[in-house]
PDB file of C-alpha atoms in Angstrom:
ATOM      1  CA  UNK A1143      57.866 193.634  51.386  1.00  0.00           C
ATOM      2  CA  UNK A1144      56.237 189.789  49.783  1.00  0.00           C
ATOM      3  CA  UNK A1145      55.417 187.069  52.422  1.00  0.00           C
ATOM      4  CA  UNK A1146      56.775 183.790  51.624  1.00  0.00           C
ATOM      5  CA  UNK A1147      54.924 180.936  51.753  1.00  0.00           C
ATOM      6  CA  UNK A1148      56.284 177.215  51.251  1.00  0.00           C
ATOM      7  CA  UNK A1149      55.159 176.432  48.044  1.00  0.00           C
ATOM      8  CA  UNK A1150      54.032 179.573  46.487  1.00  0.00           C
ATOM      9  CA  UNK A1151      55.679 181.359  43.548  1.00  0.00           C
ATOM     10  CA  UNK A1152      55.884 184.729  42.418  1.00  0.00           C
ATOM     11  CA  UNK A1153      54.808 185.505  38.677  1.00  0.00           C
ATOM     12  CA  UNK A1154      57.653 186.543  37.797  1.00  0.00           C
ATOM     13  CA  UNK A1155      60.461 185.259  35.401  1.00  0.00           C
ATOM     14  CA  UNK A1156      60.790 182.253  32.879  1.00  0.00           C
ATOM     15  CA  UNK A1157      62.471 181.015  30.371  1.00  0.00           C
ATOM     16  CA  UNK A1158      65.773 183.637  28.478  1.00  0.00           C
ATOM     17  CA  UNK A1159      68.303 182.344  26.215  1.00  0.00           C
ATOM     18  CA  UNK A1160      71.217 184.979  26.156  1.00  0.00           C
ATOM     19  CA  UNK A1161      75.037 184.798  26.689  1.00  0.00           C
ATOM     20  CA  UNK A1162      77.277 185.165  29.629  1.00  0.00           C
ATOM     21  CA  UNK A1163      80.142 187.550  30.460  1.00  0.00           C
ATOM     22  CA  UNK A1164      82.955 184.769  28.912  1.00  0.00           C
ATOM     23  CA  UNK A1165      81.125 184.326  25.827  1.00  0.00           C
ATOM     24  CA  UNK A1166      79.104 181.443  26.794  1.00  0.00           C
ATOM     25  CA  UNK A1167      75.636 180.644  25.805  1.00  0.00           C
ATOM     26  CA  UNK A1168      73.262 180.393  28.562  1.00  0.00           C
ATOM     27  CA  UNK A1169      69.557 179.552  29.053  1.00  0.00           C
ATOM     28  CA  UNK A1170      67.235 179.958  32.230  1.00  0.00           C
ATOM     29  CA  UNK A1171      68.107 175.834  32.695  1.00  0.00           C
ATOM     30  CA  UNK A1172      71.691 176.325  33.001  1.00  0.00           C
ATOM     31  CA  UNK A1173      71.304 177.907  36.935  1.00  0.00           C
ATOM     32  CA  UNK A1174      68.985 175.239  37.770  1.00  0.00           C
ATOM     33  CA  UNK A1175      70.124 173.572  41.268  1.00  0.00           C
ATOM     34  CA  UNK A1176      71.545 176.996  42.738  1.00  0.00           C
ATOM     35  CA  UNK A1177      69.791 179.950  44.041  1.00  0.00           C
ATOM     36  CA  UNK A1178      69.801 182.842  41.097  1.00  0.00           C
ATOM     37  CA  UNK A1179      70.002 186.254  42.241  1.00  0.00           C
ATOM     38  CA  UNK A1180      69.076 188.158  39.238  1.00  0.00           C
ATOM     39  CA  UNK A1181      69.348 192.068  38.982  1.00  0.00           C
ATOM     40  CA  UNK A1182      68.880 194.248  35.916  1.00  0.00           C
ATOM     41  CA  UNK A1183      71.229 196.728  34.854  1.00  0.00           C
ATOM     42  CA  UNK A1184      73.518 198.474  32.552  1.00  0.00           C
ATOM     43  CA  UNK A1185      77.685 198.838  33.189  1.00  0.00           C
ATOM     44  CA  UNK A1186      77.427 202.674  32.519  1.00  0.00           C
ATOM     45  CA  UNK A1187      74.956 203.487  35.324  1.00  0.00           C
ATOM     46  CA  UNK A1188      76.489 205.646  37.206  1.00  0.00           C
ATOM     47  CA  UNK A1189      74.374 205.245  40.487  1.00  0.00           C
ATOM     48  CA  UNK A1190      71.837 202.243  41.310  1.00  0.00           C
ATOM     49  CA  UNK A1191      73.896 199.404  40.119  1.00  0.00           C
ATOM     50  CA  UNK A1192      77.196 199.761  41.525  1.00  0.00           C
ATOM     51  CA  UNK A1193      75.217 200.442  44.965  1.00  0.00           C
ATOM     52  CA  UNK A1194      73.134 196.979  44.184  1.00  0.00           C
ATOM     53  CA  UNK A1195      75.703 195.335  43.022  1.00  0.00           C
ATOM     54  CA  UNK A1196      78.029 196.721  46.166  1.00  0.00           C
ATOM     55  CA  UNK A1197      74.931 195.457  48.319  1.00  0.00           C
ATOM     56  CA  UNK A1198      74.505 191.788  47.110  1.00  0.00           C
ATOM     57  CA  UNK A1199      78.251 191.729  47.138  1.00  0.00           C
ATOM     58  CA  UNK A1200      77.764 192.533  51.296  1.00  0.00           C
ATOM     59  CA  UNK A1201      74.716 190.186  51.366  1.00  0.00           C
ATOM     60  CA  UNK A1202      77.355 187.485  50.248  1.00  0.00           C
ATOM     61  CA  UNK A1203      79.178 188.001  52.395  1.00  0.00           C
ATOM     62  CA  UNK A1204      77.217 188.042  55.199  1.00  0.00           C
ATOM     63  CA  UNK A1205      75.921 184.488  54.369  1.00  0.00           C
ATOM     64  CA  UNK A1206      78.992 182.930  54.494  1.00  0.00           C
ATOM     65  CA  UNK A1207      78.751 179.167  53.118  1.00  0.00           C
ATOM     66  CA  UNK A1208      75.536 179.690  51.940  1.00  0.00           C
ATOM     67  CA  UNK A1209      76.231 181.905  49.522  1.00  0.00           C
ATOM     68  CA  UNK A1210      78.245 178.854  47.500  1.00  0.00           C
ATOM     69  CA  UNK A1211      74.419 178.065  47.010  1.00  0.00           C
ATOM     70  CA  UNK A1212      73.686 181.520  45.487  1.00  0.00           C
ATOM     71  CA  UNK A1213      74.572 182.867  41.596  1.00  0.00           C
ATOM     72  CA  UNK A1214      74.241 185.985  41.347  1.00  0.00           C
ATOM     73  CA  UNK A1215      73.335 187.175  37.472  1.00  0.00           C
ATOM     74  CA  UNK A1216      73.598 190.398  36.302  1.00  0.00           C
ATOM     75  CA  UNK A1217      71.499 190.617  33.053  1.00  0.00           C
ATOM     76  CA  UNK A1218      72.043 193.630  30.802  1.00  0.00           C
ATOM     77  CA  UNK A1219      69.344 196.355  29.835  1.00  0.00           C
ATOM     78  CA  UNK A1220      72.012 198.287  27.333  1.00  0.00           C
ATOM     79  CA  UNK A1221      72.998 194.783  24.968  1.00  0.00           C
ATOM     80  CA  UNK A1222      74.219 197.725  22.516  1.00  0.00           C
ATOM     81  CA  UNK A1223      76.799 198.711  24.567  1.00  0.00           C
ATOM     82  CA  UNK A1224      77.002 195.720  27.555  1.00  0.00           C
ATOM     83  CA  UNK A1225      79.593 193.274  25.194  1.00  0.00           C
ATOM     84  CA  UNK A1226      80.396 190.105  26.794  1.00  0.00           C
ATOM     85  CA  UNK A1227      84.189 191.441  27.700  1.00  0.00           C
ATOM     86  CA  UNK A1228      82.351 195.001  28.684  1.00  0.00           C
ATOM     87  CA  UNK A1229      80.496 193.233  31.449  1.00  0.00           C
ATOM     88  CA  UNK A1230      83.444 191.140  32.322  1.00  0.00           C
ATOM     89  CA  UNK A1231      85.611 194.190  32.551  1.00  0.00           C
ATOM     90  CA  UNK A1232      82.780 195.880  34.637  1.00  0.00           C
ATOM     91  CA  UNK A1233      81.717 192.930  37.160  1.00  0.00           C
ATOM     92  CA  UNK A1234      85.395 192.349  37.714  1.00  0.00           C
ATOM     93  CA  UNK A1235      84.664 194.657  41.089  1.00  0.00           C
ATOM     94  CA  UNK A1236      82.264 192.139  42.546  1.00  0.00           C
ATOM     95  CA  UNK A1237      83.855 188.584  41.953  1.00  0.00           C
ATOM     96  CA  UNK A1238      80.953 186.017  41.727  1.00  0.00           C
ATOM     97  CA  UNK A1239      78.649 187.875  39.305  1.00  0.00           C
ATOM     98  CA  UNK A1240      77.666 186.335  36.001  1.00  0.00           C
ATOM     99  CA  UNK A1241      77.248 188.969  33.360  1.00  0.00           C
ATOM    100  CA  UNK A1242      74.489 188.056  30.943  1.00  0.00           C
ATOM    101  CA  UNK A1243      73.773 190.142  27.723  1.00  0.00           C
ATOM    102  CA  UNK A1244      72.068 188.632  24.134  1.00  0.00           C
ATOM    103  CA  UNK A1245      70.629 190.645  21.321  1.00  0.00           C
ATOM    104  CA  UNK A1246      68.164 193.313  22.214  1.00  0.00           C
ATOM    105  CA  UNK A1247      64.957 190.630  21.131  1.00  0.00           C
ATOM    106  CA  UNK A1248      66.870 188.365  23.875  1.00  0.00           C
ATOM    107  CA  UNK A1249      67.435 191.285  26.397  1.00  0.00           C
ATOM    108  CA  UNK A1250      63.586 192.159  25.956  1.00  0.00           C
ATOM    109  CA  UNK A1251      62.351 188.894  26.211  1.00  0.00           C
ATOM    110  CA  UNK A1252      64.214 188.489  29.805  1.00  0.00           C
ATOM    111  CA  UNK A1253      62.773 192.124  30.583  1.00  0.00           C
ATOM    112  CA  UNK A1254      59.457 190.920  29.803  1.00  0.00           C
ATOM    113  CA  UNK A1255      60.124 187.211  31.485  1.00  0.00           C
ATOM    114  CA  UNK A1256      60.930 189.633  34.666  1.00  0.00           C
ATOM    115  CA  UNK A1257      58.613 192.613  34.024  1.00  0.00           C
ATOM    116  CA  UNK A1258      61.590 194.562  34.612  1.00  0.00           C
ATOM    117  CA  UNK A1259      61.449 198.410  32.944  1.00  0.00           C
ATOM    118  CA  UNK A1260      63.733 199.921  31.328  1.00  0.00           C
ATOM    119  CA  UNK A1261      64.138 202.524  28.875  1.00  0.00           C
ATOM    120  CA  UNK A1262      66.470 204.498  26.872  1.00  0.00           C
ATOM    121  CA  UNK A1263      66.795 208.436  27.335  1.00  0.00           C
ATOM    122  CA  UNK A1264      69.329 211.200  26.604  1.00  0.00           C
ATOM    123  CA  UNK A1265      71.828 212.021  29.610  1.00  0.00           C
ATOM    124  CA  UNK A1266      74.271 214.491  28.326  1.00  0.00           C
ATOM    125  CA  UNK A1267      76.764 213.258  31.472  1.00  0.00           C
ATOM    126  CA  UNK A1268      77.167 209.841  30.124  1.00  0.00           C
ATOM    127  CA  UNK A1269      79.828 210.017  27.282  1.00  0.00           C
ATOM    128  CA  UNK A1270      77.306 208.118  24.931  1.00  0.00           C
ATOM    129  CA  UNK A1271      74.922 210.860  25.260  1.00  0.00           C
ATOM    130  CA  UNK A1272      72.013 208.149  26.708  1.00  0.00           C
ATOM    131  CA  UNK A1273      71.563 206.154  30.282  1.00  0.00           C
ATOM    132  CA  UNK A1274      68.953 203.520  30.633  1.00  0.00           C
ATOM    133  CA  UNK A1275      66.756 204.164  33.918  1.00  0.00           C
ATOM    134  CA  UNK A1276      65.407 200.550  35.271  1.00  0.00           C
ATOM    135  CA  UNK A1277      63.878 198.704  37.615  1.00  0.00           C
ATOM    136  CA  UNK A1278      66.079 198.412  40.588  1.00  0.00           C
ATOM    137  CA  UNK A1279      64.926 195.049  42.091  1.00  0.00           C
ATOM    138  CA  UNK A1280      66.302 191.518  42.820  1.00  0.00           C
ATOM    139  CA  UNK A1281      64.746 188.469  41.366  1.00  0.00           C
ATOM    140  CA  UNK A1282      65.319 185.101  43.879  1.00  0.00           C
ATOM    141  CA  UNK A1283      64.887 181.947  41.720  1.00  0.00           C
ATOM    142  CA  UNK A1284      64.841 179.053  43.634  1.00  0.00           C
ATOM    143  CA  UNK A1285      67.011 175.882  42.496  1.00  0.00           C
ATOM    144  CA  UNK A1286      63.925 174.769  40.897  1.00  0.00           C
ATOM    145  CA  UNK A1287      64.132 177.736  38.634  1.00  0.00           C
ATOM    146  CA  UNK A1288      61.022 179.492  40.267  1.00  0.00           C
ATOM    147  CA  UNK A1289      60.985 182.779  41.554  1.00  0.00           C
ATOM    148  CA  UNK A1290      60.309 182.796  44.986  1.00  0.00           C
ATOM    149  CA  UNK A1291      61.115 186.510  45.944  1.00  0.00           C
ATOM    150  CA  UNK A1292      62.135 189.363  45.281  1.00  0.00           C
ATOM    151  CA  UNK A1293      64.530 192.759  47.007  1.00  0.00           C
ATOM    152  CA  UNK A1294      63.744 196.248  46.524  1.00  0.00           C
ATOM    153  CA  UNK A1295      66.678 198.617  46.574  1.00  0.00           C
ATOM    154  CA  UNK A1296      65.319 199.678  49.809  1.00  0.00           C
ATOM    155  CA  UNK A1297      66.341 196.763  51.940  1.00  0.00           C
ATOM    156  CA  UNK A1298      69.695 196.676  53.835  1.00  0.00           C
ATOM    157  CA  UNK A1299      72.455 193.950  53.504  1.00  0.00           C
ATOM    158  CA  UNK A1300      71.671 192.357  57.003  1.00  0.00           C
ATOM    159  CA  UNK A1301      67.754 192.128  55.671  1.00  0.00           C
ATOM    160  CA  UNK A1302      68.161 190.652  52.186  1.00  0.00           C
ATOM    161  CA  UNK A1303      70.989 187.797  53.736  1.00  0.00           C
ATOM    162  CA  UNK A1304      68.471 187.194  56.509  1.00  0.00           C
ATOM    163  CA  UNK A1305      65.210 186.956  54.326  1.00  0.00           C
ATOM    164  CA  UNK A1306      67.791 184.319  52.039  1.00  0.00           C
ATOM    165  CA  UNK A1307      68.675 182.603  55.336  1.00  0.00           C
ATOM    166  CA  UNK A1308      65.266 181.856  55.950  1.00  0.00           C
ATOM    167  CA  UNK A1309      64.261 180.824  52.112  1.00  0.00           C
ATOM    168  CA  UNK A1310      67.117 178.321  52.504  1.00  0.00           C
ATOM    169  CA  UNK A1311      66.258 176.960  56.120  1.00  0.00           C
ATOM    170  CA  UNK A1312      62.393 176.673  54.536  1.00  0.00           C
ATOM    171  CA  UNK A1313      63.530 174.890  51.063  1.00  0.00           C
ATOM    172  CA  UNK A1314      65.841 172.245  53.237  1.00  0.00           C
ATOM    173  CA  UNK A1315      62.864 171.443  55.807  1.00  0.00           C
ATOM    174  CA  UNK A1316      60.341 171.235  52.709  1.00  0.00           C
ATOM    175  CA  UNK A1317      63.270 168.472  50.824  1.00  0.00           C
ATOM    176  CA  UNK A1318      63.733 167.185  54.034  1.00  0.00           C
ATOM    177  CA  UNK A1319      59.849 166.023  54.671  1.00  0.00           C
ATOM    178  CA  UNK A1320      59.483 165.314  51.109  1.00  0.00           C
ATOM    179  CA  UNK A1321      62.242 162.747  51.381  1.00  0.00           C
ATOM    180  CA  UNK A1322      60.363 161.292  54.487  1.00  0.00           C
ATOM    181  CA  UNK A1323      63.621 162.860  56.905  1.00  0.00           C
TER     182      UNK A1323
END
């Protein structure tokens, strides 16, 4: 589990140019002034994501207005199969997510950006004869488009919403001071 610590950043993330789920272009930029909540994936995994995705969807929840401050991005590690409409289609079970995909030099870039891993192999369940194991974790980028921490898969609902609870309470006191409150 990281520490937080007002001020400090994880090195993680950066700058990705890719498209979202409606066809839009998007850059890192376009999120600033919300929380991100960025997870990797791929819409034919049959196991990790839909229980991430199931589990951010709880987190949500569980924050209640808060989570109108929170965006949570879904960012592609198959772009040859994960279409725009494909990841529409597929994050239409978890209302809020932003499906992002791009050409695979975009897609590796924002696996780099992330040092996220991921990697093609055969899987002669999936009806494409490959599945793309990856790293299960979620990326928190601040509204100043820094990361500032990240969730294994290991963490419960009630322990990601709480560790966001306190990020927001500590970014609000830090704006507060700054603008002499």
């Amino acid at each position: 589990m990281s520490t937080l610590r007002p001020g400090s950043a994880l090195p993680v993330g950066g700058a990705f140019d890719l498209v979202d789920h409606d066809g839009r272009p998007v850059t890192h930029e376009t999120f600033r002034g919300a929380y991100a909540l960025v997870f990797f994936g791929f819409t034919h995994c049959r196991v990790v994501c839909p229980r991430a995705l199931g589990r951010l969807s709880t987190v949500l929840g569980l924050l209640g207005p808060d989570a109108a401050r929170m965006q949570p991005l879904y960012i592609t590690v198959d772009p040859e199969r994960d279409h725009p409409s494909v990841m529409k289609a597929f994050l239409a079970r978890w209302p809020g997510f932003l499906g992002l995909t791009g050409s695979r030099e975009q897609i590796e870039a924002a696996k780099a950006a992330f040092h996220v891993f991921a990697r093609r192999r055969d899987d002669p369940e999936d009806p494409n004869g490959y599945a793309v194991p990856h790293t299960a974790i979620t990326y928190v980028i601040d509204p100043e488009g820094v990361c500032v921490d990240h969730f294994t898969d290991a963490l419960s609902a009630d322990e990601v919403a709480e560790r966001l609870r306190t990020l927001i309470a500590r970014n609000h006191r830090l704006n507060a001071s700054e603008a002499g409150e």
